[in-house]
Coordinates of C-alpha atoms in Angstrom, one line a residue:
Chain A
T902 CA 110.2 72.9 170.5
R903 CA 107.3 71.0 171.9
P904 CA 106.2 72.2 175.3
R905 CA 107.2 69.5 177.9
P906 CA 104.2 67.9 179.6
R907 CA 103.2 69.3 182.9
R908 CA 103.9 66.9 185.7
D909 CA 102.0 67.5 188.9
S910 CA 102.6 64.9 191.5
I911 CA 99.4 63.5 193.1
Q912 CA 99.9 65.8 196.0
C913 CA 101.7 68.9 194.7
Y914 CA 101.4 71.4 191.9
K915 CA 104.3 71.5 189.4
M916 CA 106.2 74.6 190.3
D917 CA 109.6 74.3 188.6
A918 CA 109.2 76.5 185.5
S919 CA 111.8 79.2 185.3
P920 CA 110.6 81.9 185.7
C921 CA 107.7 80.4 187.7
G922 CA 105.1 82.9 186.3
H923 CA 103.9 86.4 186.3
C924 CA 103.2 88.5 189.5
L925 CA 101.2 91.7 189.2
I926 CA 101.3 94.1 192.1
I927 CA 98.8 96.9 192.1
N928 CA 99.8 99.5 194.7
N929 CA 97.2 102.2 195.3
V930 CA 98.6 104.9 197.6
E931 CA 97.2 108.3 196.5
F932 CA 93.5 108.6 196.1
D933 CA 91.5 111.3 194.4
P934 CA 90.3 113.7 197.1
R935 CA 86.8 113.4 195.7
S936 CA 86.8 109.7 196.6
E937 CA 87.1 110.7 200.3
L938 CA 89.6 107.9 200.8
S939 CA 92.8 108.8 202.6
N940 CA 96.2 108.3 201.2
R941 CA 97.8 104.9 202.2
T942 CA 101.1 106.0 203.7
G943 CA 103.3 103.0 204.3
S944 CA 101.9 101.0 201.4
N945 CA 105.2 101.6 199.4
I946 CA 107.0 99.7 202.1
D947 CA 104.6 96.8 201.6
C948 CA 105.0 97.0 197.8
D949 CA 108.8 97.0 197.9
K950 CA 108.8 94.0 200.3
L951 CA 106.5 91.9 198.1
E952 CA 108.2 92.9 194.9
R953 CA 111.6 91.7 196.3
R954 CA 109.9 88.6 197.8
F955 CA 108.3 87.4 194.6
K956 CA 111.3 88.1 192.6
A957 CA 113.2 85.9 195.0
L958 CA 110.6 83.2 194.4
N959 CA 111.4 83.4 190.7
F960 CA 108.4 85.4 189.5
I961 CA 108.4 88.1 186.8
V962 CA 107.1 91.0 188.9
E963 CA 105.4 94.0 187.5
V964 CA 104.3 96.9 189.8
K965 CA 101.6 99.3 188.9
A966 CA 100.9 102.3 191.1
N967 CA 97.8 104.4 191.6
L968 CA 95.3 102.8 189.2
K969 CA 91.7 103.8 188.7
Q970 CA 89.1 101.1 188.7
R971 CA 89.1 101.1 184.9
Q972 CA 92.9 100.8 184.8
I973 CA 92.8 97.9 187.3
K974 CA 90.4 96.0 185.0
H975 CA 92.6 96.8 182.1
Q976 CA 95.7 95.4 183.8
L977 CA 93.9 92.3 184.9
S978 CA 92.5 91.8 181.4
A979 CA 96.0 92.2 179.9
L980 CA 97.4 89.7 182.4
S981 CA 94.7 87.2 181.4
K982 CA 95.5 87.6 177.7
K983 CA 99.1 86.8 178.2
D984 CA 100.3 83.3 177.2
H985 CA 101.0 81.5 180.5
S986 CA 101.7 78.1 178.8
Q987 CA 105.4 78.2 179.8
F988 CA 104.6 79.1 183.4
D989 CA 103.4 77.2 186.4
C990 CA 101.6 79.8 188.5
C991 CA 100.2 83.3 188.5
V992 CA 100.1 85.8 191.4
V993 CA 98.1 89.0 191.8
I994 CA 98.6 91.3 194.7
M995 CA 96.3 94.2 195.5
L996 CA 97.3 96.9 198.0
S997 CA 94.5 99.4 198.4
H998 CA 91.4 100.4 200.4
G999 CA 88.7 97.9 200.4
T1000 CA 85.0 97.6 201.2
E1001 CA 82.4 94.9 201.9
V1002 CA 80.6 93.2 199.1
S1003 CA 78.7 90.0 199.5
H1004 CA 79.6 86.9 197.7
S1005 CA 79.3 83.3 198.6
R1006 CA 82.9 82.5 197.8
F1007 CA 85.0 85.6 197.3
P1008 CA 83.5 88.5 199.2
G1009 CA 84.9 92.0 199.4
A1010 CA 86.0 94.6 196.9
V1011 CA 89.1 96.8 196.4
Y1012 CA 89.1 100.5 195.4
G1013 CA 90.7 102.2 192.5
V1014 CA 92.2 105.6 193.2
D1015 CA 89.1 107.2 191.8
G1016 CA 87.0 105.7 194.6
Q1017 CA 85.3 103.2 192.3
H1018 CA 85.6 99.6 193.5
I1019 CA 86.0 96.2 191.9
P1020 CA 84.6 93.1 193.6
V1021 CA 87.1 90.4 194.4
Q1022 CA 85.0 87.8 192.6
Y1023 CA 85.6 89.8 189.3
I1024 CA 89.3 90.0 190.0
T1025 CA 89.5 86.2 190.3
N1026 CA 87.2 85.7 187.3
Y1027 CA 89.8 87.3 185.0
L1028 CA 92.1 84.4 185.5
N1029 CA 89.7 81.5 185.8
G1030 CA 89.8 78.6 183.4
Q1031 CA 87.4 80.2 181.0
H1032 CA 89.0 83.6 180.6
C1033 CA 92.6 82.4 180.8
P1034 CA 92.9 78.9 179.3
S1035 CA 96.7 78.9 179.6
L1036 CA 96.4 79.0 183.4
Q1037 CA 93.9 76.1 183.6
G1038 CA 94.9 73.6 186.2
K1039 CA 97.6 75.9 187.5
P1040 CA 97.5 77.7 190.8
K1041 CA 96.3 81.3 190.7
L1042 CA 97.1 83.2 193.9
F1043 CA 95.6 86.5 195.0
F1044 CA 96.9 88.4 198.0
I1045 CA 94.8 91.4 199.1
Q1046 CA 95.8 94.0 201.6
A1047 CA 92.7 96.1 201.8
C1048 CA 92.4 98.8 204.4
G1049 CA 89.2 100.3 205.7
G1050 CA 85.9 98.6 204.8
G1051 CA 83.9 100.6 207.3
E1052 CA 81.2 101.2 204.7
K1053 CA 78.5 98.8 203.7
D1054 CA 77.7 97.8 200.2
T1055 CA 74.9 95.4 199.5
G1056 CA 74.7 96.2 195.8
F1057 CA 75.8 92.7 195.0
E1058 CA 73.8 90.9 197.6
V1059 CA 72.1 87.9 196.2
S1060 CA 68.7 87.6 197.8
P1061 CA 67.8 83.9 198.3
D1062 CA 64.5 84.2 196.5
E1063 CA 66.4 85.1 193.3
V1064 CA 68.4 82.0 193.5
E1065 CA 67.7 79.6 190.7
P1066 CA 70.0 76.7 191.1
S1067 CA 71.1 75.0 187.9
F1068 CA 72.4 71.5 188.3
G1069 CA 75.2 70.1 186.3
G1070 CA 75.6 66.4 185.5
E1071 CA 75.8 63.9 188.3
D1072 CA 79.3 63.0 189.2
D1073 CA 80.7 60.6 191.7
Q1074 CA 83.0 62.6 193.9
T1075 CA 83.2 61.6 197.5
D1076 CA 82.5 65.1 198.7
A1077 CA 79.4 67.1 198.9
I1078 CA 79.4 68.8 195.6
P1079 CA 78.6 72.4 195.2
M1080 CA 75.9 73.3 192.7
S1081 CA 76.3 76.4 190.7
S1082 CA 74.0 79.2 191.7
S1083 CA 73.3 82.7 190.6
S1084 CA 75.7 84.1 193.2
D1085 CA 78.5 83.1 190.8
S1086 CA 78.6 85.9 188.3
L1087 CA 80.5 85.2 185.1
S1088 CA 79.8 88.6 183.9
M1089 CA 82.8 90.9 183.3
S1090 CA 80.5 93.8 183.1
D1091 CA 79.2 95.8 186.0
E1092 CA 75.8 94.0 185.9
P1093 CA 75.1 93.1 189.5
D1094 CA 72.3 90.8 188.4
A1095 CA 74.2 88.7 185.9
R1096 CA 72.6 85.3 185.8
A1097 CA 75.5 83.2 184.3
T1098 CA 76.6 80.3 186.4
L1099 CA 80.0 79.1 187.3
P1100 CA 81.3 75.7 188.4
T1101 CA 83.3 75.6 191.6
P1102 CA 86.4 77.7 191.1
S1103 CA 89.4 75.5 191.2
D1104 CA 93.1 76.2 191.6
I1105 CA 92.3 79.6 193.1
L1106 CA 93.5 80.9 196.4
V1107 CA 92.6 84.3 197.8
S1108 CA 94.4 85.5 200.9
Y1109 CA 92.9 88.6 202.5
S1110 CA 94.7 90.7 205.1
T1111 CA 91.4 90.7 206.9
F1112 CA 87.9 89.4 206.4
P1113 CA 86.0 91.9 204.2
G1114 CA 84.2 94.5 206.2
Y1115 CA 86.8 94.5 209.0
V1116 CA 89.6 97.0 209.5
S1117 CA 93.0 96.1 208.4
W1118 CA 95.9 97.8 210.1
R1119 CA 98.8 99.6 208.5
D1120 CA 101.7 101.2 210.2
T1121 CA 102.8 104.3 208.3
Q1122 CA 106.4 103.6 209.2
S1123 CA 106.7 99.8 208.8
G1124 CA 103.8 98.9 206.4
S1125 CA 100.9 96.6 207.2
W1126 CA 100.8 93.8 209.8
Y1127 CA 99.7 91.3 207.2
V1128 CA 102.3 92.1 204.5
E1129 CA 105.1 92.3 207.0
T1130 CA 104.2 88.9 208.5
L1131 CA 103.5 87.3 205.1
D1132 CA 106.9 88.5 203.8
R1133 CA 108.8 87.3 206.8
I1134 CA 107.1 83.9 206.9
L1135 CA 107.7 83.4 203.1
E1136 CA 111.4 84.3 203.7
E1137 CA 111.8 82.0 206.7
S1138 CA 109.9 79.0 205.6
A1139 CA 109.0 78.9 201.9
S1140 CA 111.8 76.4 201.4
I1141 CA 110.2 73.9 203.8
N1142 CA 106.5 74.7 204.0
D1143 CA 103.7 74.7 201.6
L1144 CA 101.7 77.9 201.0
V1145 CA 98.6 76.9 203.0
T1146 CA 100.7 76.0 206.0
M1147 CA 102.4 79.3 205.8
L1148 CA 99.1 81.2 205.6
M1149 CA 98.0 79.4 208.8
M1150 CA 101.2 80.7 210.4
V1151 CA 100.4 84.2 209.1
N1152 CA 96.9 84.0 210.5
H1153 CA 98.2 82.9 213.9
E1154 CA 100.8 85.7 214.1
V1155 CA 98.6 88.5 212.9
S1156 CA 95.8 87.5 215.2
Q1157 CA 98.2 87.2 218.1
N1158 CA 99.7 90.6 217.2
S1159 CA 96.3 92.2 217.2
A1160 CA 95.2 90.5 220.3
K1161 CA 98.0 92.3 222.2
G1162 CA 96.7 95.7 221.0
L1163 CA 93.3 97.2 221.3
Y1164 CA 92.1 95.9 217.9
K1165 CA 91.8 92.5 216.4
Q1166 CA 92.6 91.5 212.9
M1167 CA 92.1 88.1 211.5
P1168 CA 93.3 87.4 207.9
G1169 CA 91.1 85.2 205.8
S1170 CA 92.0 82.5 203.3
F1171 CA 89.6 81.4 200.7
N1172 CA 91.2 78.3 199.3
F1173 CA 90.2 76.4 196.2
L1174 CA 93.5 74.8 195.5
R1175 CA 93.5 71.1 194.8
K1176 CA 97.1 70.3 195.8
L1177 CA 99.9 71.5 198.0
L1178 CA 101.9 74.4 196.6
Y1179 CA 105.6 74.8 197.3
F1180 CA 107.3 77.9 196.0
Q1181 CA 110.7 77.7 194.3
T1182 CA 113.5 78.8 196.6
Q1183 CA 117.2 78.9 196.0
A1184 CA 118.4 76.0 198.1
Chain B
Q1095 CA 60.4 73.6 188.9
H1096 CA 61.6 76.3 191.2
A1097 CA 60.4 75.0 194.6
N1098 CA 62.5 77.6 196.3
T1099 CA 61.1 80.6 194.6
H1100 CA 59.7 83.2 197.0
V1101 CA 60.6 81.4 200.1
S1102 CA 62.9 83.1 202.5
M1103 CA 63.9 80.1 204.6
G1104 CA 65.4 82.5 207.1
S1105 CA 64.1 80.5 210.0
Y1106 CA 65.4 77.2 211.3
E1107 CA 61.8 75.8 211.5
E1108 CA 61.1 76.6 207.9
R1109 CA 64.3 75.0 206.8
L1110 CA 63.7 72.0 208.9
D1111 CA 60.2 71.6 207.5
S1112 CA 61.6 71.6 203.9
F1113 CA 63.1 68.1 204.8
A1114 CA 59.7 66.6 205.6
G1115 CA 59.4 63.4 203.6
V1116 CA 63.0 63.8 202.2
Q1117 CA 65.4 60.9 202.7
H1118 CA 68.7 62.5 203.4
P1119 CA 72.0 60.9 204.5
I1120 CA 72.6 63.8 206.9
D1121 CA 70.4 64.6 209.9
P1122 CA 68.0 67.4 208.7
E1123 CA 68.4 69.2 212.0
R1124 CA 72.1 69.6 211.5
L1125 CA 71.5 70.7 207.9
A1126 CA 68.9 73.2 208.9
R1127 CA 71.1 74.6 211.7
A1128 CA 73.9 75.1 209.1
G1129 CA 71.5 77.3 207.0
F1130 CA 70.5 74.6 204.5
Y1131 CA 67.0 73.7 203.2
S1132 CA 66.0 70.9 200.9
T1133 CA 65.3 71.7 197.2
G1134 CA 63.0 68.6 197.2
T1135 CA 65.3 67.0 194.6
G1136 CA 67.5 64.1 195.8
D1137 CA 69.9 65.2 198.6
R1138 CA 70.3 68.7 197.1
V1139 CA 70.2 71.6 199.6
L1140 CA 70.7 75.4 199.4
C1141 CA 71.8 77.9 201.9
F1142 CA 69.1 80.5 202.6
C1143 CA 71.7 83.2 202.9
C1144 CA 74.4 82.8 200.3
G1145 CA 72.4 80.6 197.9
G1146 CA 75.2 78.1 197.8
G1147 CA 74.1 74.6 196.9
L1148 CA 75.4 71.2 197.9
K1149 CA 74.7 67.7 196.7
G1150 CA 76.3 64.3 196.8
W1151 CA 76.4 64.1 200.6
Q1152 CA 78.4 61.5 202.5
P1153 CA 77.0 60.3 205.8
E1154 CA 80.2 61.3 207.7
E1155 CA 80.2 64.9 206.4
D1156 CA 79.6 67.9 208.7
P1157 CA 77.2 70.5 207.2
W1158 CA 79.0 73.4 208.7
E1159 CA 82.3 72.2 207.4
E1160 CA 81.0 71.7 203.9
H1161 CA 79.4 75.1 204.1
A1162 CA 82.7 76.6 205.0
K1163 CA 84.6 74.6 202.5
H1164 CA 82.6 75.6 199.5
Y1165 CA 81.0 78.9 200.4
P1166 CA 83.5 80.6 202.8
G1167 CA 82.1 84.0 202.0
C1168 CA 78.6 83.3 203.3
R1169 CA 77.6 85.9 205.9
F1170 CA 75.4 83.5 207.9
L1171 CA 78.3 81.1 208.2
L1172 CA 80.7 83.9 209.3
E1173 CA 78.2 85.2 211.8
E1174 CA 77.4 81.8 213.3
K1175 CA 80.7 80.1 213.2
G1176 CA 83.3 82.9 213.1
Q1177 CA 86.3 83.6 211.0
E1178 CA 88.6 81.3 212.7
F1179 CA 86.4 78.3 212.0
V1180 CA 86.2 79.3 208.3
N1181 CA 90.0 79.7 208.1
N1182 CA 90.6 76.4 209.7
V1183 CA 88.4 74.6 207.2
Q1184 CA 90.0 76.6 204.3
L1185 CA 93.5 75.9 205.4
Q1186 CA 93.2 72.1 205.9
D1187 CA 95.2 69.9 203.6
P1188 CA 93.7 69.7 200.2
Q1189 CA 91.2 66.8 200.1
R1190 CA 89.0 68.2 197.4

């Protein structure tokens, strides 16, 4: 059978494939004592909620627990090598400790249970148009509940005098057009000084429980503020609202919630989607 | 030609000076305040902090908004404008 043509409307991503796509959840709870990272009690509650939620949204959900950095990379690589041509979307959820890593677009990093971290920009790169052609033009969503982040890491800082901009062809968009710069690393290796350049990422959305470098709160009994709020808002309004609107609602609620307490938490959305995204819900 | 090699452009004055003699559709003061300096080529600017570049400026565009739209992870942007500003720009309707 010939694959039917994808039909995005002008405004919305096509999201009617059944199942809609893959959803990989990486749930890191128990950390190697040598990593000096505490166990993430309550994370299983988050994980179960999101597994149920994305199954309800018609995704093929796969949960992986307690992965080392190398195993995280392996899972992402395996996901990128799958054939997504029958699907409309792909979701990656990371539940772990996190830390601060600089990047102009996707800052932050998440830890494997061995205490080695992987920068978010690498995580997103696994599924970009170049590494995963069958997801080209389709929305790729990343939800990151990363706790901690008290420590500083400037290993990936791009110092401005290293920047050698490379200019692509002129085009006639009506927007200020980003030029590639060396802060976009295409490298899949651990070379912090890779010099490959990337065009603007498109069709990628990264939702962080908190801006990298800030604390993200998790209740050992009820899970994390962010996941709890995200799950509830998806449940209540995925049938009527698009994803970006719902993330705005999540931000509002989480920041209200934290404003009542002693500490603040502001989720962050780094959104390079080109259209509105409505999940499938059983009407 | 790497006009920007070995310049830090960390100060507003330095960035503003980079626009001397450059015809730009946007007020250089606003660009410099938003962290941008001129590369000396057309309307192309770079952020001194994240290295993000922008070209193809429209007169009605706001430098801070464009900075937040394309380079939301920039530290200078987050320090100057805050997370809420960045979120609000990132969670607008897609007009990309």
